[in-house]
Coordinates of C-alpha atoms in Angstrom, one line a residue:
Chain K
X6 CA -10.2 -22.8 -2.6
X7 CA -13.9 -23.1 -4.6
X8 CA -12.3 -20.5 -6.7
X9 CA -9.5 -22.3 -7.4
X10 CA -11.0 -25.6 -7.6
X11 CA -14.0 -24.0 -10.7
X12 CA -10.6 -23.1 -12.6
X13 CA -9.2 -26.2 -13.0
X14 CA -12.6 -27.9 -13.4
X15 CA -13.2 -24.6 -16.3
X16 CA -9.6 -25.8 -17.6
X17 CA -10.1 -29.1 -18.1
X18 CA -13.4 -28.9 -19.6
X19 CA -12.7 -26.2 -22.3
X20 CA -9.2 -28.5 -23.0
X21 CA -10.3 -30.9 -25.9
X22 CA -9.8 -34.1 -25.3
X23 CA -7.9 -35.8 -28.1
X24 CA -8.8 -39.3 -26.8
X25 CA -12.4 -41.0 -25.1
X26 CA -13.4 -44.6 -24.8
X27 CA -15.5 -45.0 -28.1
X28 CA -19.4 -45.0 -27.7
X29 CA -22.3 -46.3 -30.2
X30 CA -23.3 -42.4 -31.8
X31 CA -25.3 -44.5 -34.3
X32 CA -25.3 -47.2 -37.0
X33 CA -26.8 -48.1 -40.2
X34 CA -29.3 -50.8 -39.9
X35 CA -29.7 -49.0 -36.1
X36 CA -30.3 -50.6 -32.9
X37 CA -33.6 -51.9 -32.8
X38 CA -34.5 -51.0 -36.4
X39 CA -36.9 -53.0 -38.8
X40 CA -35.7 -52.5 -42.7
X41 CA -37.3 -53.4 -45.7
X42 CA -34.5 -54.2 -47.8
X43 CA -31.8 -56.2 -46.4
X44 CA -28.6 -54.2 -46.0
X45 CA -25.7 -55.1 -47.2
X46 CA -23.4 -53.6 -44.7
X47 CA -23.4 -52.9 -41.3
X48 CA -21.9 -49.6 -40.2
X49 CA -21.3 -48.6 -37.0
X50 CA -20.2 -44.5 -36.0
X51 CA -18.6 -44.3 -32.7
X52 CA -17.6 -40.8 -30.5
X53 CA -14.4 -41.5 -31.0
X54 CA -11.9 -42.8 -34.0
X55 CA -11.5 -46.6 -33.2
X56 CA -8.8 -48.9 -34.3
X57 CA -9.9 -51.5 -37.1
X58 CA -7.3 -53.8 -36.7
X59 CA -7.9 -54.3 -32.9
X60 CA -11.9 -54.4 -33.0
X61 CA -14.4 -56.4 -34.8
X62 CA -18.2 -56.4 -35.5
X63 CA -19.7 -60.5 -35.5
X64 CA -23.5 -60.3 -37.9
X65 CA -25.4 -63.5 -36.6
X66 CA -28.9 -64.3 -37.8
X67 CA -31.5 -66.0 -35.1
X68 CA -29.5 -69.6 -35.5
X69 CA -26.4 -68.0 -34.5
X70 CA -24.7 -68.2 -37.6
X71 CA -22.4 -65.7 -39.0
X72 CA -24.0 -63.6 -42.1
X73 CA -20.4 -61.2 -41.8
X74 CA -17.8 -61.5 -44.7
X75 CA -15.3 -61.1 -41.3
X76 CA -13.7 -57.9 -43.2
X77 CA -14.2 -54.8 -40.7
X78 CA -12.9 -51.8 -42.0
X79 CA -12.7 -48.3 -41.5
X80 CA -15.9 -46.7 -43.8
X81 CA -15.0 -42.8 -43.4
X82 CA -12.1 -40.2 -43.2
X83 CA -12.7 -39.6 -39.8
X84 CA -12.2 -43.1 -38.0
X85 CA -15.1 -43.1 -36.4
X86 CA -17.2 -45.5 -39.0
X87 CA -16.6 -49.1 -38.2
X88 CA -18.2 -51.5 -41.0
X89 CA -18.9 -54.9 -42.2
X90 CA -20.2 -56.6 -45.3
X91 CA -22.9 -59.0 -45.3
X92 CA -24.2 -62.0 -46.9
X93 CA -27.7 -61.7 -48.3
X94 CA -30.1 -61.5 -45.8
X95 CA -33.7 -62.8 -45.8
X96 CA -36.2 -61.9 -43.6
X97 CA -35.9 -62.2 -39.9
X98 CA -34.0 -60.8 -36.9
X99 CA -30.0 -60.4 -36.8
X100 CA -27.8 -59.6 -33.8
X101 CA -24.9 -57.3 -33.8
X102 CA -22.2 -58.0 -31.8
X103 CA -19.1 -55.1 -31.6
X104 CA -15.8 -54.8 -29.7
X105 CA -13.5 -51.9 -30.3
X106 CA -10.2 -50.2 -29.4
X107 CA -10.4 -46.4 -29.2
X108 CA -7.0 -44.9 -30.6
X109 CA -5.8 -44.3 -27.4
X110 CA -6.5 -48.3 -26.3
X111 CA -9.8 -48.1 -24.1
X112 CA -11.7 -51.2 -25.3
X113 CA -15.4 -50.5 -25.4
X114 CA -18.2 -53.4 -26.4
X115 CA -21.8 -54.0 -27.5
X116 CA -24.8 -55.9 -28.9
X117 CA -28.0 -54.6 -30.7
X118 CA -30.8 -56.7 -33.5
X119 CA -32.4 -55.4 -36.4
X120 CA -35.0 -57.0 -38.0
X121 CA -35.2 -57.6 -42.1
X122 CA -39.2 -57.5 -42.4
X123 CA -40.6 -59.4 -45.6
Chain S
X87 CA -15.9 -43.7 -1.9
X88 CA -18.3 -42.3 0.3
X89 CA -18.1 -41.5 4.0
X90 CA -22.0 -41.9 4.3
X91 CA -23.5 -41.3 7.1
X92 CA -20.4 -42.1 9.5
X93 CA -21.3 -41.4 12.0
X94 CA -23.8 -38.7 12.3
X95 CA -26.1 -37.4 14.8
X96 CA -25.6 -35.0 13.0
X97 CA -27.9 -36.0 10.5
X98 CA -25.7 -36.9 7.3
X99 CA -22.9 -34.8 8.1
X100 CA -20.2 -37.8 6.7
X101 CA -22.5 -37.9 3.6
X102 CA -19.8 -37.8 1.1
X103 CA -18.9 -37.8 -2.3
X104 CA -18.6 -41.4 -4.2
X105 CA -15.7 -42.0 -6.2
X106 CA -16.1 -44.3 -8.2
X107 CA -16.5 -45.8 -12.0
X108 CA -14.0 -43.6 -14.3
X109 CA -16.2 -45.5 -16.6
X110 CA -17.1 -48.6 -14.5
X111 CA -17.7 -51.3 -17.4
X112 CA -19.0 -54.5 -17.2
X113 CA -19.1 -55.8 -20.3
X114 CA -21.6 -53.1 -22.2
X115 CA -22.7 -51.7 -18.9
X116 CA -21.9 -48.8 -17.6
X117 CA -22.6 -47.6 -14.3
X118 CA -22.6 -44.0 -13.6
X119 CA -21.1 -42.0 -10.5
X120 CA -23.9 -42.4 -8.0
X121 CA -23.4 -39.0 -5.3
X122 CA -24.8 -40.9 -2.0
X123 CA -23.4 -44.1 -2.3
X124 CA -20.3 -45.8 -4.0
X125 CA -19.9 -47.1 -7.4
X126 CA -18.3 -50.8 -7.6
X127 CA -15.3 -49.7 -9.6
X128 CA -11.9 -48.9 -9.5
X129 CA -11.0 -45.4 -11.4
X130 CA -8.6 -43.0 -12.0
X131 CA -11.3 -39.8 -11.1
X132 CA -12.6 -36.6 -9.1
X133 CA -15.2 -35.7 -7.4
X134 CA -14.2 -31.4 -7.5
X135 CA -16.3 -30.8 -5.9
X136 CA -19.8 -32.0 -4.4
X137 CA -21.9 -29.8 -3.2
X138 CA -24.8 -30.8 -0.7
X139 CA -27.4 -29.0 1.6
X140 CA -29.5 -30.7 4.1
X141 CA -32.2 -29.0 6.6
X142 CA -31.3 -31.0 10.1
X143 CA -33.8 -32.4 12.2
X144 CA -34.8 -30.0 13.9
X145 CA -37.9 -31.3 17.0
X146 CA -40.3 -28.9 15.8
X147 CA -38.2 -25.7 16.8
X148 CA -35.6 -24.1 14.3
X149 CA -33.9 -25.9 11.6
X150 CA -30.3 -25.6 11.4
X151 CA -29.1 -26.3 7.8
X152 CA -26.2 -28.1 6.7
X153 CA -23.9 -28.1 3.5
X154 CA -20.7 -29.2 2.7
X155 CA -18.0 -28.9 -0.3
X156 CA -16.8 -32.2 -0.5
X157 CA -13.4 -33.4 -2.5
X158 CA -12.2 -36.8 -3.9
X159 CA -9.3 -38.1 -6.0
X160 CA -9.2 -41.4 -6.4
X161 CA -5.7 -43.2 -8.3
X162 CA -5.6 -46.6 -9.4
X163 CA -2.4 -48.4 -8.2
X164 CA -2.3 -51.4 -10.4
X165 CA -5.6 -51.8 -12.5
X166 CA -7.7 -53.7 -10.3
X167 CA -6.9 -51.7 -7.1
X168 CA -6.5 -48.6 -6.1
X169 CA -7.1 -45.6 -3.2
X170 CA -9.2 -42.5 -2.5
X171 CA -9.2 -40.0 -0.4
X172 CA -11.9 -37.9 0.6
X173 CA -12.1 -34.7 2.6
X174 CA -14.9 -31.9 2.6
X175 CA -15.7 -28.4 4.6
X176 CA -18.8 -28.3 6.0
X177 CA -21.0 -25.0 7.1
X178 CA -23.7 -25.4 9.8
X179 CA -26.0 -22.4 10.1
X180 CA -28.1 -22.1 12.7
X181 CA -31.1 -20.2 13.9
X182 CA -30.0 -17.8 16.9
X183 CA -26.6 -18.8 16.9
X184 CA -23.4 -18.5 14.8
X185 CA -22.2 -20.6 11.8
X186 CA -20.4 -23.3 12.9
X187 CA -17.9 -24.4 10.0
X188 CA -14.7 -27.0 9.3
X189 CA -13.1 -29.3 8.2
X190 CA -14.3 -32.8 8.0
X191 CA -11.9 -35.9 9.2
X192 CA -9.9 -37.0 6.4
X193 CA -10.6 -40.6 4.9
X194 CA -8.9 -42.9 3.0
X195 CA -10.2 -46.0 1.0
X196 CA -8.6 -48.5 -0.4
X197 CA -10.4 -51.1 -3.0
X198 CA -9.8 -54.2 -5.1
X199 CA -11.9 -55.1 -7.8
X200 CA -11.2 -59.1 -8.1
X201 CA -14.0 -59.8 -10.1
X202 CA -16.0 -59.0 -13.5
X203 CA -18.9 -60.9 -15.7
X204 CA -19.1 -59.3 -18.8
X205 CA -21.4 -61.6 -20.3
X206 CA -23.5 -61.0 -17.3
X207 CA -23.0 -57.3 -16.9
X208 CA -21.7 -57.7 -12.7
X209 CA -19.3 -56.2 -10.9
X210 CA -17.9 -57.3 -7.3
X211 CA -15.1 -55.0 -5.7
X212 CA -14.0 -55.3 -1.6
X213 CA -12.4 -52.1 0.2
X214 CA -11.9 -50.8 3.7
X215 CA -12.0 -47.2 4.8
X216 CA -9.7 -45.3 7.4
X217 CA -11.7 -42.5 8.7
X218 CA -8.4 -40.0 10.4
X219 CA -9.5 -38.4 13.4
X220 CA -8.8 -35.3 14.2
X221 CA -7.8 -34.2 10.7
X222 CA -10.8 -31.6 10.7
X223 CA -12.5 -29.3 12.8
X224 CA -12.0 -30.6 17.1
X225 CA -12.3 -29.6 20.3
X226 CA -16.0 -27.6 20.6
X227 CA -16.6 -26.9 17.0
X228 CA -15.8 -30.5 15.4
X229 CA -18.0 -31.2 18.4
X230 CA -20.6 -29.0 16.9
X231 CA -20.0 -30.1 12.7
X232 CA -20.0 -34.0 14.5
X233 CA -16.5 -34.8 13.4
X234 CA -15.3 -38.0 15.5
X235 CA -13.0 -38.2 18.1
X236 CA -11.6 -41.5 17.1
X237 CA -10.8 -43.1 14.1
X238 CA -12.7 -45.9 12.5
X239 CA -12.5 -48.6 10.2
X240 CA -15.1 -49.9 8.2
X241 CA -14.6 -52.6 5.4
X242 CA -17.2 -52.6 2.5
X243 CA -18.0 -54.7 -0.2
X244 CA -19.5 -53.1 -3.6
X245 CA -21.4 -54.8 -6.7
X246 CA -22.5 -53.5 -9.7
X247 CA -25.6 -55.1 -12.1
X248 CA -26.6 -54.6 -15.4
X249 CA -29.8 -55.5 -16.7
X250 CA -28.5 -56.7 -20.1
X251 CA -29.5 -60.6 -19.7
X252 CA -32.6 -59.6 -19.4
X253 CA -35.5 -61.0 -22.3
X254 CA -37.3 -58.0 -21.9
X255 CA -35.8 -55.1 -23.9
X256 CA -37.2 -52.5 -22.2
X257 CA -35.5 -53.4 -19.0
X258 CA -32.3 -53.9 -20.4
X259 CA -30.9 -50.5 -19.9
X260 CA -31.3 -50.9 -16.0
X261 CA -28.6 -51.8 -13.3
X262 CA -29.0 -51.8 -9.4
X263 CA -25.4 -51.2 -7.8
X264 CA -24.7 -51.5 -3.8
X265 CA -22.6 -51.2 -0.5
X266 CA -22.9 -52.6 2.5
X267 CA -19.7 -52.1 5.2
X268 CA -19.2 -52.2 9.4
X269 CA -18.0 -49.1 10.4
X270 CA -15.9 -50.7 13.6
X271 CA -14.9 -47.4 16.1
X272 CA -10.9 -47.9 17.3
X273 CA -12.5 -46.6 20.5
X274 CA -15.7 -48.0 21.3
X275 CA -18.1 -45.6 23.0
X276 CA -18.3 -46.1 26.9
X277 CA -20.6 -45.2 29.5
X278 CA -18.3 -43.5 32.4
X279 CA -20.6 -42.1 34.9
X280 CA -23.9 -40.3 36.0
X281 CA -23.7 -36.5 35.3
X282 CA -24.1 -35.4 39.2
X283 CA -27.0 -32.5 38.1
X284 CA -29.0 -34.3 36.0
X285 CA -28.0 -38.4 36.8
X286 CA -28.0 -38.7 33.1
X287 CA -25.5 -41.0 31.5
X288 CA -21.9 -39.5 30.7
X289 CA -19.6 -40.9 27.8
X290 CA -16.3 -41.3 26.7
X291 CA -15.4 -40.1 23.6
X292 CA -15.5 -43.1 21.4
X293 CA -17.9 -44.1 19.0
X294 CA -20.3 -47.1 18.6
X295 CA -19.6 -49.6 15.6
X296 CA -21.9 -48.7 12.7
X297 CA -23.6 -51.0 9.4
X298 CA -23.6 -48.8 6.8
X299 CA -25.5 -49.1 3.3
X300 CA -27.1 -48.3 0.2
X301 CA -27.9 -49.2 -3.3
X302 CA -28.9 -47.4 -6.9
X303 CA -31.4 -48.5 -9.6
X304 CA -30.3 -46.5 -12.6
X305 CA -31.8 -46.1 -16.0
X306 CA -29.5 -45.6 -19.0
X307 CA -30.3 -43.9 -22.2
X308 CA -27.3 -44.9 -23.5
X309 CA -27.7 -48.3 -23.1
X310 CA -31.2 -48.0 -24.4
X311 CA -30.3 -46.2 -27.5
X312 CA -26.9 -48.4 -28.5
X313 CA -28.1 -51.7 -27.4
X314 CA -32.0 -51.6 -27.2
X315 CA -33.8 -49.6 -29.6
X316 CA -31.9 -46.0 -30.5
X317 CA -34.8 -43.7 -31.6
X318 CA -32.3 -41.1 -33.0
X319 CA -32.5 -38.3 -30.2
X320 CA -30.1 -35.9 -29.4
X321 CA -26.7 -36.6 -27.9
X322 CA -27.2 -34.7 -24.9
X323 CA -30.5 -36.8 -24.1
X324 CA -28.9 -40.3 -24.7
X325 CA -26.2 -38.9 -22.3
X326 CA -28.8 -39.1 -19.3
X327 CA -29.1 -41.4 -16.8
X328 CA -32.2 -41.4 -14.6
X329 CA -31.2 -43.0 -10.6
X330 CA -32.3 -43.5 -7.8
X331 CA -29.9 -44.1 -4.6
X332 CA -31.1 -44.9 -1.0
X333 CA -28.3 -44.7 1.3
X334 CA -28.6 -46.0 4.9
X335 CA -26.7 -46.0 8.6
X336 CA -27.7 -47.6 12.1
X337 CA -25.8 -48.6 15.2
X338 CA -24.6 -52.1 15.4
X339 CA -23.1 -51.9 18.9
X340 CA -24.4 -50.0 22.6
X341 CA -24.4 -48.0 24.0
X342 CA -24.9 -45.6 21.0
X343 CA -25.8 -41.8 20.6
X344 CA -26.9 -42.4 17.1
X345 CA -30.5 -43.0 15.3
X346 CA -30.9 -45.2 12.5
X347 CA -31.0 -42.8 9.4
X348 CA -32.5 -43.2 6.0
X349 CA -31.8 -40.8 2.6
X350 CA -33.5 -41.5 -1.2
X351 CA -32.1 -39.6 -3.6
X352 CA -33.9 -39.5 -7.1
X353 CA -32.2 -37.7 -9.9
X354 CA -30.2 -37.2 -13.3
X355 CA -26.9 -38.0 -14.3
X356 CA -25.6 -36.7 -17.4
X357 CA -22.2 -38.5 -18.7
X358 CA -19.8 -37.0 -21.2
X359 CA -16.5 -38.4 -22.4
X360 CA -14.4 -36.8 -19.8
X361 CA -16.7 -35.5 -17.3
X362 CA -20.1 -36.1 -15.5
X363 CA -22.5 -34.2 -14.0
X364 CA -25.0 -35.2 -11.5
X365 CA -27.7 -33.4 -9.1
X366 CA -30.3 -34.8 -7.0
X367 CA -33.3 -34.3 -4.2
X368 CA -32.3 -35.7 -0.9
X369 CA -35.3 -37.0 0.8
X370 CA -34.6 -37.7 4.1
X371 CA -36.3 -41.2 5.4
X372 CA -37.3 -40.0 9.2
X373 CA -37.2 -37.2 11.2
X374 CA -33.9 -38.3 12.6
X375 CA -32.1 -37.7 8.7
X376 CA -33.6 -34.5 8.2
X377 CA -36.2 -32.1 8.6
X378 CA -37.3 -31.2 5.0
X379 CA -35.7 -31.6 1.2
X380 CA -31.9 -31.4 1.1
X381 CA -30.1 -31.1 -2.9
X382 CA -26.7 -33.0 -3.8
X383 CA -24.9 -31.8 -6.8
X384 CA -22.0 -33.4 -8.1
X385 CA -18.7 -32.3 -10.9
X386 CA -16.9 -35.2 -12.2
X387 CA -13.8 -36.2 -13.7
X388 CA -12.6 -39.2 -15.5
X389 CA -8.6 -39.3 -15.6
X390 CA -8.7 -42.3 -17.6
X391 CA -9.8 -40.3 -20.6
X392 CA -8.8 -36.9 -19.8
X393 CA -4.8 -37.9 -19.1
X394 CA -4.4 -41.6 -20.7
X395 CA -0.9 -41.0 -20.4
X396 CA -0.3 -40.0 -17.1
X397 CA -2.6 -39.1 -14.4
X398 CA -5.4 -41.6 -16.0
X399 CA -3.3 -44.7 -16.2
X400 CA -2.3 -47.1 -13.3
X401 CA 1.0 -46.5 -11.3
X402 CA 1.8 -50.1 -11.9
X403 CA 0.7 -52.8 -15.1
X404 CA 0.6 -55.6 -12.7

């Protein structure tokens, strides 16, 4: 039984999985960063390709007011990059706010700041 | 879902794996696959298998050990409610005498999950579980490996919270989760007579009603690094979630043959797409949970990413 049970566990583990809810690997400003120059783009790169036209990524400054252009889009070959323009940011701290589909539907969400320092 | 604690003079024998959480979200939140307690969700998942050991109490003469191979599946029905069932085979070793070894009494939960705050990061889910017996080991040896006699019921409620409200980044990345049921026994333990040798009480075999318990307070990288601050470390380290679970029994009902029993369990859970892995001390809380440090080690399997398609999806969209 133990035998039988460590070679399905063996089996499924050394299958690759071809779909996975989609988790924050890392993103340009990252979470919790301070930057010098204001970015012009946010860029999020998830574990798993994501679906642009089923997710979004909301920039607010401290007011709550968008800073986005509202045009996500896929940024690399792989579908993992999720990214937004911004406006021109001054200094100050900006919130993040993402939603996304994985290809295979699993909806995954999140928030992080960055700060522009003068 | 986990048996915990059933019904145990032996001490933790119905320690069981949790189902739980094929990725139990609330909003960013997720909570992990605690080993000693529950999660609050409702999951297409494994538990193959979890392993425990746990030195018995032993009145300062031998110490018989215990450890088990537990075994869960759990399918979601529509997506808010599903089932589990649980079994395990248990070996008790003892000083002078034997192995005693079996099956445990099957189990079977079933749960709802009416209600999630993502905003808030909370999770509430009801359930009741049907402990089968005689389904394992009987007659002298399930006697022995404390397998019941009778079956029992025992609704539970579960909640799940995540920290991420919270002003204070640092703390963010936490989330306490819980249960809390009454294990009711389908035949209630009975005084029937004096033994005639010794004038000491005899009993039926029945079993007294049970409150059952426990909670986590879990740390996750994860959280920390995608929501918080994310200080660039390695994948496998922001995979890690630091716990701690506490898991409790006592009788609500006499007469009883059972001691109120305590068990904190700090460890690590490391979380993967498909599959988790956790391990952790078991400390028992008095001398009547166990007689030195116990170890619970735990393989498992999220459906709902592994199999999308099939065996991870729900049986009905409802």
């Amino acid at each position: 039984m133990i035998r039988v049970v460590l070679t399905v566990a063996l089996a499924l583990l050394a299958s690759p999985p071809a779909f996975a809810h989609a988790f924050y690997d890392h993103a340009t400003p990252a979470a919790g960063s301070e930057v010098k120059t204001a970015p012009q783009a946010v860029t999020i790169t998830f574990s798993e390709a994501v679906e642009p036209a089923f997710s979004k990524i909301e920039v607010h400054d401290a007011n709550g007011g968008r800073v986005d252009d509202g045009a996500v889009h896929s940024a690399g070959d792989d579908g993992k990059d999720l990214a937004v323009g911004l406006n021109k940011l001054g200094p100050g701290q900006y919130s993040v706010i993402w939603h996304v589909t994985s290809v295979d539907t699993h909806r995954t969400e999140g928030r992080f700041d960055f700060t522009v320092v003068p | 879902m986990s048996r915990l604690f059933a019904t145990a003079s032996l001490a933790a024998a119905s320690l069981a794996p949790t189902a739980a959480f094929a990725h139990g979200f609330a909003g960013a939140h997720m909570f992990v696959s605690t080993l000693i307690i529950d999660d609050p969700n409702v999951a297409d998942e494994a538990s193959l298998p979890t392993f425990t050991w746990l030195p018995q109490p032993n009145d300062g003469g031998p110490v018989s050990d215990l450890s088990t191979l537990n075994f869960e599946f759990d399918k979601r029905i529509t997506e808010n409610f599903g089932f589990a069932i649980n079994d395990g085979y248990q070996w008790l070793t003892r000083p002078g005498d034997k192995t005693a070894n079996g099956w445990q009494n099957l189990a079977v939960t079933l749960k709802y999950k009416p209600y999630v705050n993502a905003e808030h990061e909370f999770m509430l889910s009801v359930g009741v579980q049907q402990e089968f017996a005689r389904t394992g080991a009987n007659g002298s040896n399930g006697a022995t490996l404390d397998n019941d006699d009778a079956d029992t019921t025992t609704p539970l409620i579960y909640w799940g919270k995540g920290f991420g409200d919270l002003p204070i980044g640092w703390l963010r990345p936490l989330a306490f989760t819980g249960e809390f049921g009454y294990q009711i026994a389908n035949t209630a333990l009975k005084v029937t007579g004096p033994d005639a040798m010794t004038g000491l009480p005899l009993y039926n075999n029945g079993t007294s009603n049970m409150w059952t318990g426990g909670m986590s307070l879990q740390y996750s990288l994860r959280y920390l690094q995608s929501q918080v601050k994310d200080f660039g470390l390695p994948t496998f380290v922001n995979r890690l979630t630091p716990l701690v679970e506490i898991a409790w029994s006592s009788s609500a009902s006499k007469p009883n043959l059972t001691s109120t029993q305590y068990l904190i369990a700090p460890g690590i859970n490391y979380t993967a797409q498909t599959y988790a892995v956790g391990i952790e001390a078991l400390i028992p809380g008095n001398k009547q949970t166990g007689s030195h440090v116990g170890v619970i080690a735990q393989f498992h399997l999220y459906f709902d990413d592994l199999f999308p398609n099939s065996l991870g999806k729900p049986l009905i969209h409802w």
